[in-house]
Short mmCIF file of C-alpha atoms in Angstrom, two decimals:
data_model
loop_
_atom_site.label_atom_id
_atom_site.label_comp_id
_atom_site.label_asym_id
_atom_site.label_seq_id
_atom_site.Cartn_x
_atom_site.Cartn_y
_atom_site.Cartn_z
CA MET A 1 0.00 0.00 0.00
CA SER A 2 2.83 2.41 0.80
CA ARG A 3 4.32 1.84 -2.67
CA ILE A 4 0.96 2.56 -4.28
CA LEU A 5 0.62 5.76 -2.26
CA ASN A 6 4.09 6.76 -3.41
CA VAL A 7 2.88 6.47 -7.01
CA VAL A 8 -0.11 8.67 -6.14
CA ARG A 9 2.30 11.25 -4.74
CA LEU A 10 4.44 10.91 -7.86
CA GLN A 11 1.47 11.63 -10.09
CA LEU A 12 0.38 14.59 -7.98
CA VAL A 13 3.81 16.20 -8.09
CA ASN A 14 2.56 17.86 -11.28
CA LYS A 15 -0.37 19.71 -9.72
CA MET A 16 -0.80 21.81 -12.84
CA THR A 17 -1.87 18.73 -14.81
CA TRP A 18 -4.06 17.12 -12.16
CA VAL A 19 -5.53 20.10 -10.31
CA TRP A 20 -5.12 23.51 -11.87
CA VAL A 21 -5.76 22.75 -15.54
CA PRO A 22 -9.14 21.04 -14.86
CA LEU A 23 -10.15 23.91 -12.56
CA ILE A 24 -9.08 26.53 -15.12
CA ILE A 25 -11.05 24.72 -17.84
CA LEU A 26 -14.10 24.46 -15.59
CA GLY A 27 -13.86 28.08 -14.42
CA GLY A 28 -13.34 29.45 -17.93
CA ALA A 29 -16.19 27.43 -19.42
CA SER A 30 -18.50 28.45 -16.56
CA VAL A 31 -17.75 32.18 -16.78
CA LEU A 32 -18.17 32.24 -20.55
CA SER A 33 -21.45 30.32 -20.34
CA ILE A 34 -22.86 32.57 -17.61
CA VAL A 35 -22.00 35.68 -19.64
CA ILE A 36 -23.74 34.17 -22.67
CA PHE A 37 -26.77 33.27 -20.53
CA ALA A 38 -27.00 36.88 -19.37
CA MET A 39 -26.86 38.12 -22.98
CA ILE A 40 -29.87 36.03 -24.03
CA PRO A 41 -32.96 38.20 -23.44
CA PHE A 42 -35.50 35.39 -23.16
CA ASP A 43 -36.50 34.32 -19.64
CA VAL A 44 -36.61 30.60 -20.37
CA PRO A 45 -34.32 27.88 -19.00
CA LYS A 46 -31.04 27.88 -20.91
CA TYR A 47 -28.68 24.94 -20.88
CA SER A 48 -25.01 24.59 -21.80
CA GLY A 49 -22.79 21.54 -22.00
CA ALA A 50 -19.65 23.66 -21.59
CA GLY A 51 -19.43 22.78 -17.91
CA GLN A 52 -18.54 19.22 -18.88
CA ALA A 53 -15.32 20.37 -20.59
CA PRO A 54 -13.02 19.24 -17.72
CA LEU A 55 -14.48 15.75 -17.96
CA TRP A 56 -13.27 15.48 -21.55
CA TYR A 57 -9.87 16.72 -20.41
CA PHE A 58 -9.63 13.47 -18.45
CA PHE A 59 -8.97 11.70 -21.77
CA ALA A 60 -5.82 13.79 -22.25
CA LEU A 61 -5.03 13.30 -18.58
CA GLY A 62 -5.03 9.54 -19.10
CA LEU A 63 -2.53 9.93 -21.93
CA GLN A 64 -0.26 12.14 -19.86
CA ALA A 65 -0.47 9.98 -16.74
CA LEU A 66 1.35 7.23 -18.61
CA THR A 67 3.60 8.98 -21.11
CA LEU A 68 4.95 11.61 -18.69
CA THR A 69 5.32 9.49 -15.56
CA PHE A 70 5.77 5.84 -16.52
CA PRO A 71 9.41 6.12 -17.73
CA PHE A 72 10.37 8.04 -14.59
CA SER A 73 8.65 5.48 -12.34
CA GLN A 74 10.61 2.66 -13.97
CA ALA A 75 13.85 4.53 -13.30
CA LEU A 76 12.78 4.55 -9.64
CA SER A 77 12.25 0.75 -9.75
CA VAL A 78 8.48 1.02 -9.29
CA THR A 79 6.79 -2.18 -10.41
CA ARG A 80 4.26 -2.00 -13.21
CA ARG A 81 1.57 -3.30 -10.87
CA ASP A 82 2.22 -0.58 -8.30
CA PHE A 83 2.39 2.08 -11.02
CA PHE A 84 -0.94 0.95 -12.45
CA LEU A 85 -2.73 0.76 -9.10
CA GLY A 86 -1.29 4.09 -7.94
CA THR A 87 -2.20 5.85 -11.19
CA LEU A 88 -5.70 4.37 -11.16
CA SER A 89 -6.12 5.45 -7.53
CA THR A 90 -5.13 8.98 -8.51
CA ALA A 91 -7.68 8.94 -11.33
CA VAL A 92 -10.37 7.70 -8.93
CA LEU A 93 -9.60 10.56 -6.52
CA GLY A 94 -9.62 13.10 -9.36
CA SER A 95 -12.90 11.84 -10.80
CA ALA A 96 -14.52 11.77 -7.36
CA ALA A 97 -13.41 15.33 -6.60
CA LEU A 98 -14.55 16.70 -9.96
CA SER A 99 -17.91 14.92 -9.60
CA ALA A 100 -18.34 16.60 -6.21
CA VAL A 101 -17.65 19.97 -7.85
CA PHE A 102 -20.33 19.24 -10.44
CA LEU A 103 -22.74 18.32 -7.67
CA LEU A 104 -21.97 21.56 -5.82
CA GLY A 105 -22.46 23.52 -9.04
CA GLY A 106 -25.89 21.97 -9.49
CA TRP A 107 -26.93 22.97 -5.98
CA ILE A 108 -25.68 26.53 -6.54
CA GLU A 109 -27.66 26.78 -9.78
CA ASP A 110 -30.78 25.59 -8.00
CA ALA A 111 -30.33 28.14 -5.20
CA THR A 112 -29.55 31.08 -7.52
CA ASN A 113 -32.09 30.34 -10.27
CA GLY A 114 -29.34 29.48 -12.72
CA TRP A 115 -26.79 32.14 -11.71
CA GLY A 116 -29.55 34.75 -11.80
CA ALA A 117 -29.95 34.26 -15.56
CA ASN A 118 -31.97 31.03 -15.65
CA GLY A 119 -28.95 29.30 -17.14
CA PHE A 120 -27.68 25.87 -16.21
CA LEU A 121 -24.36 24.13 -16.78
CA PHE A 122 -24.55 21.40 -14.16
CA ARG A 123 -28.19 20.88 -13.23
CA VAL A 124 -29.39 18.81 -16.18
CA PRO A 125 -33.06 18.00 -15.40
CA TRP A 126 -33.18 14.41 -16.68
CA MET A 127 -30.10 13.55 -14.62
CA TRP A 128 -31.09 15.30 -11.41
CA GLN A 129 -34.47 13.59 -11.39
CA ALA A 130 -32.57 10.45 -10.38
CA GLY A 131 -31.15 12.14 -7.26
CA PRO A 132 -27.82 13.72 -6.25
CA LEU A 133 -26.04 10.41 -5.56
CA THR A 134 -26.84 9.13 -9.04
CA VAL A 135 -25.67 12.42 -10.55
CA TRP A 136 -22.36 12.13 -8.70
CA LEU A 137 -21.96 8.49 -9.78
CA SER A 138 -22.71 9.38 -13.42
CA TYR A 139 -20.05 12.09 -13.59
CA PHE A 140 -17.61 9.87 -11.69
CA ALA A 141 -18.10 6.98 -14.13
CA LEU A 142 -17.78 9.25 -17.18
CA GLY A 143 -14.60 10.93 -15.93
CA LEU A 144 -12.97 7.61 -15.05
CA LEU A 145 -14.04 6.06 -18.36
CA LEU A 146 -12.52 8.90 -20.37
CA PHE A 147 -9.32 8.70 -18.31
CA LEU A 148 -8.96 4.98 -18.97
CA LEU A 149 -9.64 5.43 -22.68
CA GLY A 150 -6.67 7.77 -22.85
CA PHE A 151 -4.56 5.61 -20.53
CA THR A 152 -5.31 2.43 -22.49
CA GLY A 153 -4.44 4.15 -25.76
CA ALA A 154 -1.14 5.28 -24.27
CA THR A 155 -0.31 1.77 -23.03
CA ILE A 156 -0.96 0.35 -26.50
CA TYR A 157 1.32 3.01 -27.94
CA LYS A 158 4.06 2.17 -25.44
CA ARG A 159 3.69 -1.55 -26.16
CA ALA A 160 3.32 -1.62 -29.94
CA GLY A 161 3.69 1.87 -31.40
CA THR A 162 1.64 4.26 -33.50
CA LEU A 163 0.45 1.67 -36.02
CA ALA A 164 -1.15 -0.44 -33.30
CA VAL A 165 -2.98 2.57 -31.85
CA THR A 166 -4.24 3.48 -35.32
CA LEU A 167 -5.41 -0.05 -36.06
CA VAL A 168 -7.21 -0.31 -32.71
CA GLY A 169 -8.92 3.05 -33.30
CA VAL A 170 -9.99 2.08 -36.81
CA GLY A 171 -11.19 -1.31 -35.56
CA ALA A 172 -13.27 0.27 -32.80
CA GLY A 173 -14.77 2.67 -35.33
CA LEU A 174 -15.66 -0.19 -37.67
CA VAL A 175 -17.35 -2.08 -34.82
CA LEU A 176 -19.46 0.97 -33.90
CA VAL A 177 -20.42 1.61 -37.53
CA GLY A 178 -21.23 -2.08 -37.96
CA LEU A 179 -23.53 -2.03 -34.93
CA ALA A 180 -25.24 1.12 -36.20
CA PHE A 181 -25.70 -0.56 -39.60
CA LEU A 182 -27.30 -3.64 -38.04
CA VAL A 183 -29.63 -1.56 -35.87
CA THR A 184 -30.64 0.51 -38.90
CA ARG A 185 -30.95 -2.53 -41.19
CA PHE A 186 -33.36 -4.30 -38.85
CA GLY A 187 -35.20 -1.15 -37.70
CA LEU A 188 -34.24 -1.48 -34.05
CA TRP A 189 -33.63 2.17 -33.16
CA ARG A 190 -36.92 2.43 -31.25
CA GLN A 191 -36.04 -0.62 -29.16
CA VAL A 192 -32.56 0.79 -28.51
CA GLY A 193 -34.05 4.10 -27.36
CA GLU A 194 -36.52 2.30 -25.12
CA GLY A 195 -33.69 0.22 -23.68
CA PHE A 196 -31.69 3.31 -22.73
CA ALA A 197 -34.82 4.92 -21.27
CA THR A 198 -35.52 1.80 -19.20
CA MET A 199 -31.98 1.70 -17.83
CA GLY A 200 -32.20 5.33 -16.74
CA VAL A 201 -29.34 7.42 -15.44
CA LEU A 202 -28.31 4.92 -12.78
CA GLY A 203 -28.26 2.02 -15.23
CA LEU A 204 -26.10 3.97 -17.68
CA ALA A 205 -23.71 4.92 -14.88
CA LEU A 206 -23.38 1.30 -13.76
CA TRP A 207 -22.71 0.13 -17.32
CA GLY A 208 -20.10 2.89 -17.51
CA LEU A 209 -18.40 1.37 -14.47
CA VAL A 210 -18.48 -2.04 -16.16
CA ALA A 211 -16.67 -0.49 -19.13
CA VAL A 212 -14.18 1.06 -16.68
CA VAL A 213 -13.38 -2.37 -15.22
CA LEU A 214 -12.92 -3.88 -18.69
CA LEU A 215 -10.62 -1.06 -19.84
CA ALA A 216 -8.66 -1.25 -16.60
CA GLY A 217 -8.06 -4.96 -17.17
CA ILE A 218 -6.97 -4.41 -20.78
CA SER A 219 -4.64 -1.55 -19.92
CA TYR A 220 -3.00 -3.51 -17.10
CA LEU A 221 -2.35 -6.54 -19.32
CA VAL A 222 -0.80 -4.31 -22.00
CA LEU A 223 1.18 -2.29 -19.45
CA ARG A 224 2.87 -5.43 -18.11
CA ARG A 225 4.77 -5.71 -21.41
CA ALA A 226 5.09 -2.04 -22.27
CA THR A 227 8.53 -0.49 -22.60
CA PRO A 228 9.32 2.75 -20.67
#
C-alpha cells in the first residue's frame, strides 16, 4: 500500500496537470457560459454543455499519466503493478473530486435560479431527477471512463507503437459503424431508445463502471509488457 501511495504522490507532483488545468477549464467554461446566458434576453431555461469540458480533459489526462510518468517510475524501480494501481487510484480521486464539484455547481444553480440568468451548466433535469447520488456516480463513471480510454491508448502506444494505436482506433470505429448498420438494417432504433430509457441514469452509470473495469483490465495486461 505504501508503494501505491508513493505512485499517487508521484502523479500529484505535477499539480498543474491534475488540479489547476481542470479547474481553469471548468472556471473558464462556466464564466463564458454565464455571460452568454446573461446576454440572451429570453426568460426561459437555458442549458449549456460547456461545464462538462473538464471531464473530456480526463482523456488527455489519461494519456499524460502514462507517457509523462511511466518512464520516470521505472527509473525509480516502481513495479508495473504498483504504477498501475497508484495511477488508477489517482484517477479515482480526481474523478470523485470533480464529480463533487459538479454536484456543488448543481446545488448553486438551484439556489440562484441558474446564476440569476436562468442558465444551467450542471443541473441537467433528466439527470437530477434520479437524485444527487446518481448524478455524482454518473459524472464519476464518465470521468474515469474517459481517463482509462486515454490511458489504455497510451499503453498500447508504449507496447506496440503508432500503427497499433491506429489499427485499434480504426477497428473500434468499424465495430461501432457495424452495430449502427445492423440496428438501422433491422429497424431497431426504437427498441434501442426504449432500452436506454428503461436503464435510466443509474443504469447507464453502472454500465459505464463495467466499461471502466474492462478497460482497466486491458490496460494492465498491456502495461505489463510495455517499454518505458
